[in-house]
Tab-separated table of C-alpha atoms in Angstrom:
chain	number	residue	atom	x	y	z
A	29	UNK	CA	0.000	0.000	0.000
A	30	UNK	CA	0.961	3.584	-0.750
A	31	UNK	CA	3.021	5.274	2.076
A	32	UNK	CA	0.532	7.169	4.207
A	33	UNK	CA	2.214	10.654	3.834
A	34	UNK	CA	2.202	10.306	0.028
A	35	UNK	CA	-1.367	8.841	0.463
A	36	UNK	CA	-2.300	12.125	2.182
A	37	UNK	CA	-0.557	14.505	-0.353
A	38	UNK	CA	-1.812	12.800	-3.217
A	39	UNK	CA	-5.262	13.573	-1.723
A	40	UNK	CA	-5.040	16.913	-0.892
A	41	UNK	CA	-3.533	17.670	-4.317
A	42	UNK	CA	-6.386	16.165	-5.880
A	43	UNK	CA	-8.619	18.466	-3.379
A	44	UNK	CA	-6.782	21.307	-4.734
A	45	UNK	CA	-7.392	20.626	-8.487
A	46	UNK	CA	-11.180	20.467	-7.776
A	47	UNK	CA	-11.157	23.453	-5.361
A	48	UNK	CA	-9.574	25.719	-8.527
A	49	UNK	CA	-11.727	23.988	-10.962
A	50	UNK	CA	-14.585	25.304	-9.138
A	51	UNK	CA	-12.681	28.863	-9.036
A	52	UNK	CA	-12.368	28.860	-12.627
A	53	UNK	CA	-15.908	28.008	-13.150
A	54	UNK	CA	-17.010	30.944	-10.666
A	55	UNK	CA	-14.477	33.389	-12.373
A	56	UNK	CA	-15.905	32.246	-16.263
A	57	UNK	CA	-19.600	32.499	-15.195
A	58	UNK	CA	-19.317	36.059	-13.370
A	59	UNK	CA	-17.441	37.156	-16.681
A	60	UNK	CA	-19.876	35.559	-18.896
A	61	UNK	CA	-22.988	36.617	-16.997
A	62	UNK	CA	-21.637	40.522	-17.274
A	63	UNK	CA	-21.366	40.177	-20.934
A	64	UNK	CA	-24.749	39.167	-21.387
A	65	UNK	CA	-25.565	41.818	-19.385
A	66	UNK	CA	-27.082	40.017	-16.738
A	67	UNK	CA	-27.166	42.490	-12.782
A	68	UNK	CA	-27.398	38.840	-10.978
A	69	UNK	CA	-23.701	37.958	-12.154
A	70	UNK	CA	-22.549	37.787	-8.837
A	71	UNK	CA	-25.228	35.847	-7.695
A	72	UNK	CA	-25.158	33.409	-9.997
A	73	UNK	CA	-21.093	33.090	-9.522
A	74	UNK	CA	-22.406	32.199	-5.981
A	75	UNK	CA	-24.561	29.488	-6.638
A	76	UNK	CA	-21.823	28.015	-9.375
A	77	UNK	CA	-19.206	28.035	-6.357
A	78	UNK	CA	-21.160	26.874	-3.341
A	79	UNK	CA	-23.414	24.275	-4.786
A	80	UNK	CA	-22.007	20.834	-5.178
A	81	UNK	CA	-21.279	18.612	-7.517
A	82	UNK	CA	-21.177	21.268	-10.234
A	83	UNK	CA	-25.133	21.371	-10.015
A	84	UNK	CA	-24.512	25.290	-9.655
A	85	UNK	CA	-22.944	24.961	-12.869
A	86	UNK	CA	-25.163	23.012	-14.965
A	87	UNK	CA	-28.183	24.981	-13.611
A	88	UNK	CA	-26.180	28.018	-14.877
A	89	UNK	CA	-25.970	26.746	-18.258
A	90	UNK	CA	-29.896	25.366	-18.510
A	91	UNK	CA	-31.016	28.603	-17.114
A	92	UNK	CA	-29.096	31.498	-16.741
A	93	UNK	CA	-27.315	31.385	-20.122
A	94	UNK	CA	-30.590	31.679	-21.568
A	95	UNK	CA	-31.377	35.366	-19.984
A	96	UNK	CA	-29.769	38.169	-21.787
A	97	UNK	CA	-30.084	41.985	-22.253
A	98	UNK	CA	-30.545	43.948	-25.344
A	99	UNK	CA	-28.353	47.146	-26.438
A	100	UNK	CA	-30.940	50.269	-27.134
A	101	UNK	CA	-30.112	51.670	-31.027
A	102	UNK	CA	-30.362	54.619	-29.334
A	103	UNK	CA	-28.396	55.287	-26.271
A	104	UNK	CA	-26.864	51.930	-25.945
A	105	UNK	CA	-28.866	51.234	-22.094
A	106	UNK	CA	-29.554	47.387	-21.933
A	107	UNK	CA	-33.118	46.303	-21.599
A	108	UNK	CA	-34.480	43.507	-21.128
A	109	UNK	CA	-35.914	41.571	-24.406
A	110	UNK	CA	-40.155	42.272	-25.025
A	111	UNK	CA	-40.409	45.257	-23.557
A	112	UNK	CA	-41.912	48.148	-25.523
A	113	UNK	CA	-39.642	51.133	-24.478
A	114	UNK	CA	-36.441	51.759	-23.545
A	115	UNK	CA	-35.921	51.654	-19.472
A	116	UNK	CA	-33.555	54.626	-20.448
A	117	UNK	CA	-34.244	56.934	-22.837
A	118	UNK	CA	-37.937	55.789	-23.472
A	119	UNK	CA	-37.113	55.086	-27.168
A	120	UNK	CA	-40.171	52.678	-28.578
A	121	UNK	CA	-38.366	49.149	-29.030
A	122	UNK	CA	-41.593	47.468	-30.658
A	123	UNK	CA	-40.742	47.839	-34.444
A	124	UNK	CA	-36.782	48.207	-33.808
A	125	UNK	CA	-34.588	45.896	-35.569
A	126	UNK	CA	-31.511	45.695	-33.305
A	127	UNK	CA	-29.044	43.075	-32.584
A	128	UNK	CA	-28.366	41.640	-29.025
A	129	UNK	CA	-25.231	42.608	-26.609
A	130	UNK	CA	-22.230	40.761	-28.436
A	131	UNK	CA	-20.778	38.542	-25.547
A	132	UNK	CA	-17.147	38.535	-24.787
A	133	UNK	CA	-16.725	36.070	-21.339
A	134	UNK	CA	-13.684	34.044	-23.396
A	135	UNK	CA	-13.559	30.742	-22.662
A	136	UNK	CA	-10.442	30.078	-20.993
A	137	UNK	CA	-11.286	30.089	-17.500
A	138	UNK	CA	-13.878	27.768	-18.785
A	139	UNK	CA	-11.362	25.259	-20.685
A	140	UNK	CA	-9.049	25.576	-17.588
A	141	UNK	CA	-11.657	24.410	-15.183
A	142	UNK	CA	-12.594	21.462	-17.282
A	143	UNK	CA	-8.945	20.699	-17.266
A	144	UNK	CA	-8.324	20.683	-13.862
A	145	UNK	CA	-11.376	18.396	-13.408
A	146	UNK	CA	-9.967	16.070	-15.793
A	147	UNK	CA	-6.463	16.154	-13.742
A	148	UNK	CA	-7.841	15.264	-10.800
A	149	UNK	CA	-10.394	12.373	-11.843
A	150	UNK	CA	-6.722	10.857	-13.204
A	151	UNK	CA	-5.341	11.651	-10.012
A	152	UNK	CA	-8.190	9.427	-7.966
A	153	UNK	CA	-8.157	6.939	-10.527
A	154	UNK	CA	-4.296	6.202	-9.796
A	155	UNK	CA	-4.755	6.107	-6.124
A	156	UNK	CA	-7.270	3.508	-6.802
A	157	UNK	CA	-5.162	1.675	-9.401
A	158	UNK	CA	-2.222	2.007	-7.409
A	159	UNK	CA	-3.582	0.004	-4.154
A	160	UNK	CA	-5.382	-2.724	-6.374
A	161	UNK	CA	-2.118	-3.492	-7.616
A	162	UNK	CA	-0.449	-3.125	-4.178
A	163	UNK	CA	-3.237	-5.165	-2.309
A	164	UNK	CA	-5.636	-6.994	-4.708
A	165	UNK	CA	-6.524	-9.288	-1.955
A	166	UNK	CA	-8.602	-5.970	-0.413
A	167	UNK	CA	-10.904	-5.836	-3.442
A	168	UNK	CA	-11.081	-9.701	-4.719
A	169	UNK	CA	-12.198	-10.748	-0.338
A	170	UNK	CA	-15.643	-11.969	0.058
A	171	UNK	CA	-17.614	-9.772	2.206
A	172	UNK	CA	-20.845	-8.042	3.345
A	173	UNK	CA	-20.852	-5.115	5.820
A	174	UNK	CA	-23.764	-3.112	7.136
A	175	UNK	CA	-22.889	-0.337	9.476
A	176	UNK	CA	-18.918	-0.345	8.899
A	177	UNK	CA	-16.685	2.663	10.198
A	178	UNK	CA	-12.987	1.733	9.319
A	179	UNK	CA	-9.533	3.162	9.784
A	180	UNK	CA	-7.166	1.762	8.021
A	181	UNK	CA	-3.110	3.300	7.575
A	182	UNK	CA	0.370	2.140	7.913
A	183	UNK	CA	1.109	0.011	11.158
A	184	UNK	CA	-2.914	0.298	12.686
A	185	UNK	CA	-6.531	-1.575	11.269
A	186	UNK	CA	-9.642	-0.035	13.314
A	187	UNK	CA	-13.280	-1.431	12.282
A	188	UNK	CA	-16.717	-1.494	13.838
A	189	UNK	CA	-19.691	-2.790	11.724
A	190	UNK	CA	-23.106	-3.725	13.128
A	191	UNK	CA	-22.921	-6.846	10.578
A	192	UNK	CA	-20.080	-7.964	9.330
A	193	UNK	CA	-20.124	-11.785	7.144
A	194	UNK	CA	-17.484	-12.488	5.157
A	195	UNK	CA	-13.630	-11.318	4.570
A	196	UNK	CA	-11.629	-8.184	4.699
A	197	UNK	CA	-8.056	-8.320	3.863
A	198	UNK	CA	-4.946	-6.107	3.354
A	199	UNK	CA	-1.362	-5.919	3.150
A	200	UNK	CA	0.924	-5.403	5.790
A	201	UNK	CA	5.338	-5.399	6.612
A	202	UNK	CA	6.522	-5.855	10.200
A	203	UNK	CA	9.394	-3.097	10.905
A	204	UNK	CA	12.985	-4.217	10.362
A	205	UNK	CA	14.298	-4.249	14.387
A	206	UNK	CA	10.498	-3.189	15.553
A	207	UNK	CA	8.923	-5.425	18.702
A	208	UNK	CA	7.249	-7.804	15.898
A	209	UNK	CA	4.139	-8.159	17.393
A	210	UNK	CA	0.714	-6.658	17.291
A	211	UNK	CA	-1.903	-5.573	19.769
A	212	UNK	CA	-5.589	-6.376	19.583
A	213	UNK	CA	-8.535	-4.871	21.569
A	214	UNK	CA	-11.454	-6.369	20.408
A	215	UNK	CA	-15.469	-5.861	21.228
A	216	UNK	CA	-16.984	-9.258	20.029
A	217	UNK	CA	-20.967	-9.148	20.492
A	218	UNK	CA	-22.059	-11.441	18.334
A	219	UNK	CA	-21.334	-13.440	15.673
A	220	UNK	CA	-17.870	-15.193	15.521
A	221	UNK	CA	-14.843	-13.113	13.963
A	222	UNK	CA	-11.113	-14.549	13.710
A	223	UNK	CA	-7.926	-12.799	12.494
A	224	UNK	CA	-5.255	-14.306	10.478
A	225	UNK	CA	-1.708	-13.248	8.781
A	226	UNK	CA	-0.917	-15.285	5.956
A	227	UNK	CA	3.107	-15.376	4.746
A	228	UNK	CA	4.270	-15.745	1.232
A	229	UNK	CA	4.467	-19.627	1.413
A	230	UNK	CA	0.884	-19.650	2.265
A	231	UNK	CA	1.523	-20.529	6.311
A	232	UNK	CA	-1.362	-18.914	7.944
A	233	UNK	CA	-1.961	-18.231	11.436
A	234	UNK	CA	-4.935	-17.536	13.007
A	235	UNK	CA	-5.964	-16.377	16.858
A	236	UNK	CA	-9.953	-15.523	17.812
A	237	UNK	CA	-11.317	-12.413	18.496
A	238	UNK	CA	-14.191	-13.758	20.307
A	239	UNK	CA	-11.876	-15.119	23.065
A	240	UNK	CA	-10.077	-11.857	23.652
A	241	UNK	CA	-13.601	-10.307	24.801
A	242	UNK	CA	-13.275	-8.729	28.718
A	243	UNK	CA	-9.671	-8.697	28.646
A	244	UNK	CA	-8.492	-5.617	30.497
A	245	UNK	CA	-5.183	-4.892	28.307
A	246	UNK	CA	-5.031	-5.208	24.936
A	247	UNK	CA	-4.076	-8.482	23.509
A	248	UNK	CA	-0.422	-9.055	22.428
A	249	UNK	CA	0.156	-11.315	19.333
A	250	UNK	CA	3.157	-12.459	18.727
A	251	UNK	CA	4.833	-12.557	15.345
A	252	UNK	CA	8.619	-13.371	15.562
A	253	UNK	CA	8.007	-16.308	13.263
A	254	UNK	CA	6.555	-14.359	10.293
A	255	UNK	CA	10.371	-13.101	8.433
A	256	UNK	CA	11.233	-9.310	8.462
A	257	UNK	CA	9.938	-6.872	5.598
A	258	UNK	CA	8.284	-10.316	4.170
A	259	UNK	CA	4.634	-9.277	2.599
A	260	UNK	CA	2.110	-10.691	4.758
A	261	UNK	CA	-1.515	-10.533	4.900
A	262	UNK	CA	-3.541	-9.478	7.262
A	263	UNK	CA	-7.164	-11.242	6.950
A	264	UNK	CA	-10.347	-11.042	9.155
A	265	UNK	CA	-12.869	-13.684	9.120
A	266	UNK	CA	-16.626	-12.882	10.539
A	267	UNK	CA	-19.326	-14.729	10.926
A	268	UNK	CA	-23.150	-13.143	11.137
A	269	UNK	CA	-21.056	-11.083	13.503
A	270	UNK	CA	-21.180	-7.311	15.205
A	271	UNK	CA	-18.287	-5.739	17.362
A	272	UNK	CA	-15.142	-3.508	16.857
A	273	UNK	CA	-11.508	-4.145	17.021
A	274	UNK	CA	-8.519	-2.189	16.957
A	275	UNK	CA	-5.400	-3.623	15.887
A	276	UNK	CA	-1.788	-2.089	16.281
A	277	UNK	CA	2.059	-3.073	14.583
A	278	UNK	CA	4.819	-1.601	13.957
A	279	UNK	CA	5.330	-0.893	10.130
């Protein structure tokens, strides 16, 4: 699995590229808005920044690129289209053949927004490439959750679920010249859950969870068998079960 600083960078660099997408957007519908001649520009760059999930920027498009202003032949004042007079000057529009307000937003703001989108959909993507091929065992593991809340980084596995039937799995190293051992506090319910750690020659070992219930330390495993910065893997087993555990190494 990726390194958890890197993990975290990678992450808020992809927050970043959507965070000045959604600039761009705001900056290319204010712009655009004002050349249509539109007085709720800012209002509408509002609602393209703070809704989510662009839906401030699609509803921009289906409805507010469809208002515009007119340019009196007159004095120039914009006025809304169907109205008989100029709001101005009070020149009679009815008959007038005029052309509408020539719009100059650009679209580079527009172009750089969909850009940055594009950058950071690649960016996600590779994070979740990236740990497939690190840990396919994660994503190919039989399982069912309902109710699951899970940390999961370098050297610590936390998990609650109110069901839990099935597998969960990931990839784990034990610290060259760490203690080699891991600690377990686990909340068994019901249900039946066991951990194992599996070594490259297939040699699994297993330990319950259920037994470890009421124990007033945490539980310490020990792994001195398993070799140093060998790829092992870490794999729960549950049964119609509910609980929590939290599990601790040195990585």
């Amino acid at each position: 699995m990726l390194d958890m600083a890197v993990l975290i960078g990678i992450m808020v660099a992809a927050f970043l590229l959507f965070a000045g997408a959604i600039a761009c957007f705001g900056v290319w519908t204010y712009r655009d808005a004002k050349a249509r001649g539109l007085d709720s520009a800012g209002l509408w760059t509002v609602i393209v920044v703070l809704m989510p999930n662009l839906l401030g920027f699609l509803l921009y498009f289906l409805v507010g690129r469809k208002q515009q202003k007119i340019a009196c032949p007159v004095c120039g004042s914009l006025t809304e289209p169907g109205k008989a007079y100029c709001s101005s000057c009070g020149t009679r529009l009815g008959e007038t053949v005029f052309a509408p307000v020539e719009h100059k937003s650009g679209k580079r703001m527009l172009f750089a927004g969909l850009g940055l989108i594009v950058l950071g959909f690649f960016l996600v993507i590779g994070i979740f490439v990236s740990q497939v091929v690190a840990s396919p065992e994660t994503f190919t593991a039989r399982n069912m959750s309902i109710g699951q809340a899970q940390t999961s980084m370098p050297g610590r596995w936390k998990l609650s679920f109110w069901y839990f039937d099935g597998e969960k799995a990931r990839s784990i190293r034990l610290k060259h010249g760490g203690s080699r051992t891991m600690t377990i506090d686990a909340r068994i319910e019901s249900g039946t859950v066991e951990a194992g750690i599996t070594a490259e020659d297939g040699k699994e070992e297993r330990i319950s969870l259920n037994e470890l219930n009421g124990l007033e330390s945490p539980y310490t495993w020990d792994l001195s068998e398993f070799p140093v910065n060998a790829k092992l893997t870490l794999r729960i087993y549950g049964e119609k079960a509910k609980g929590k555990f939290n599990m601790k190494w040195e990585q």
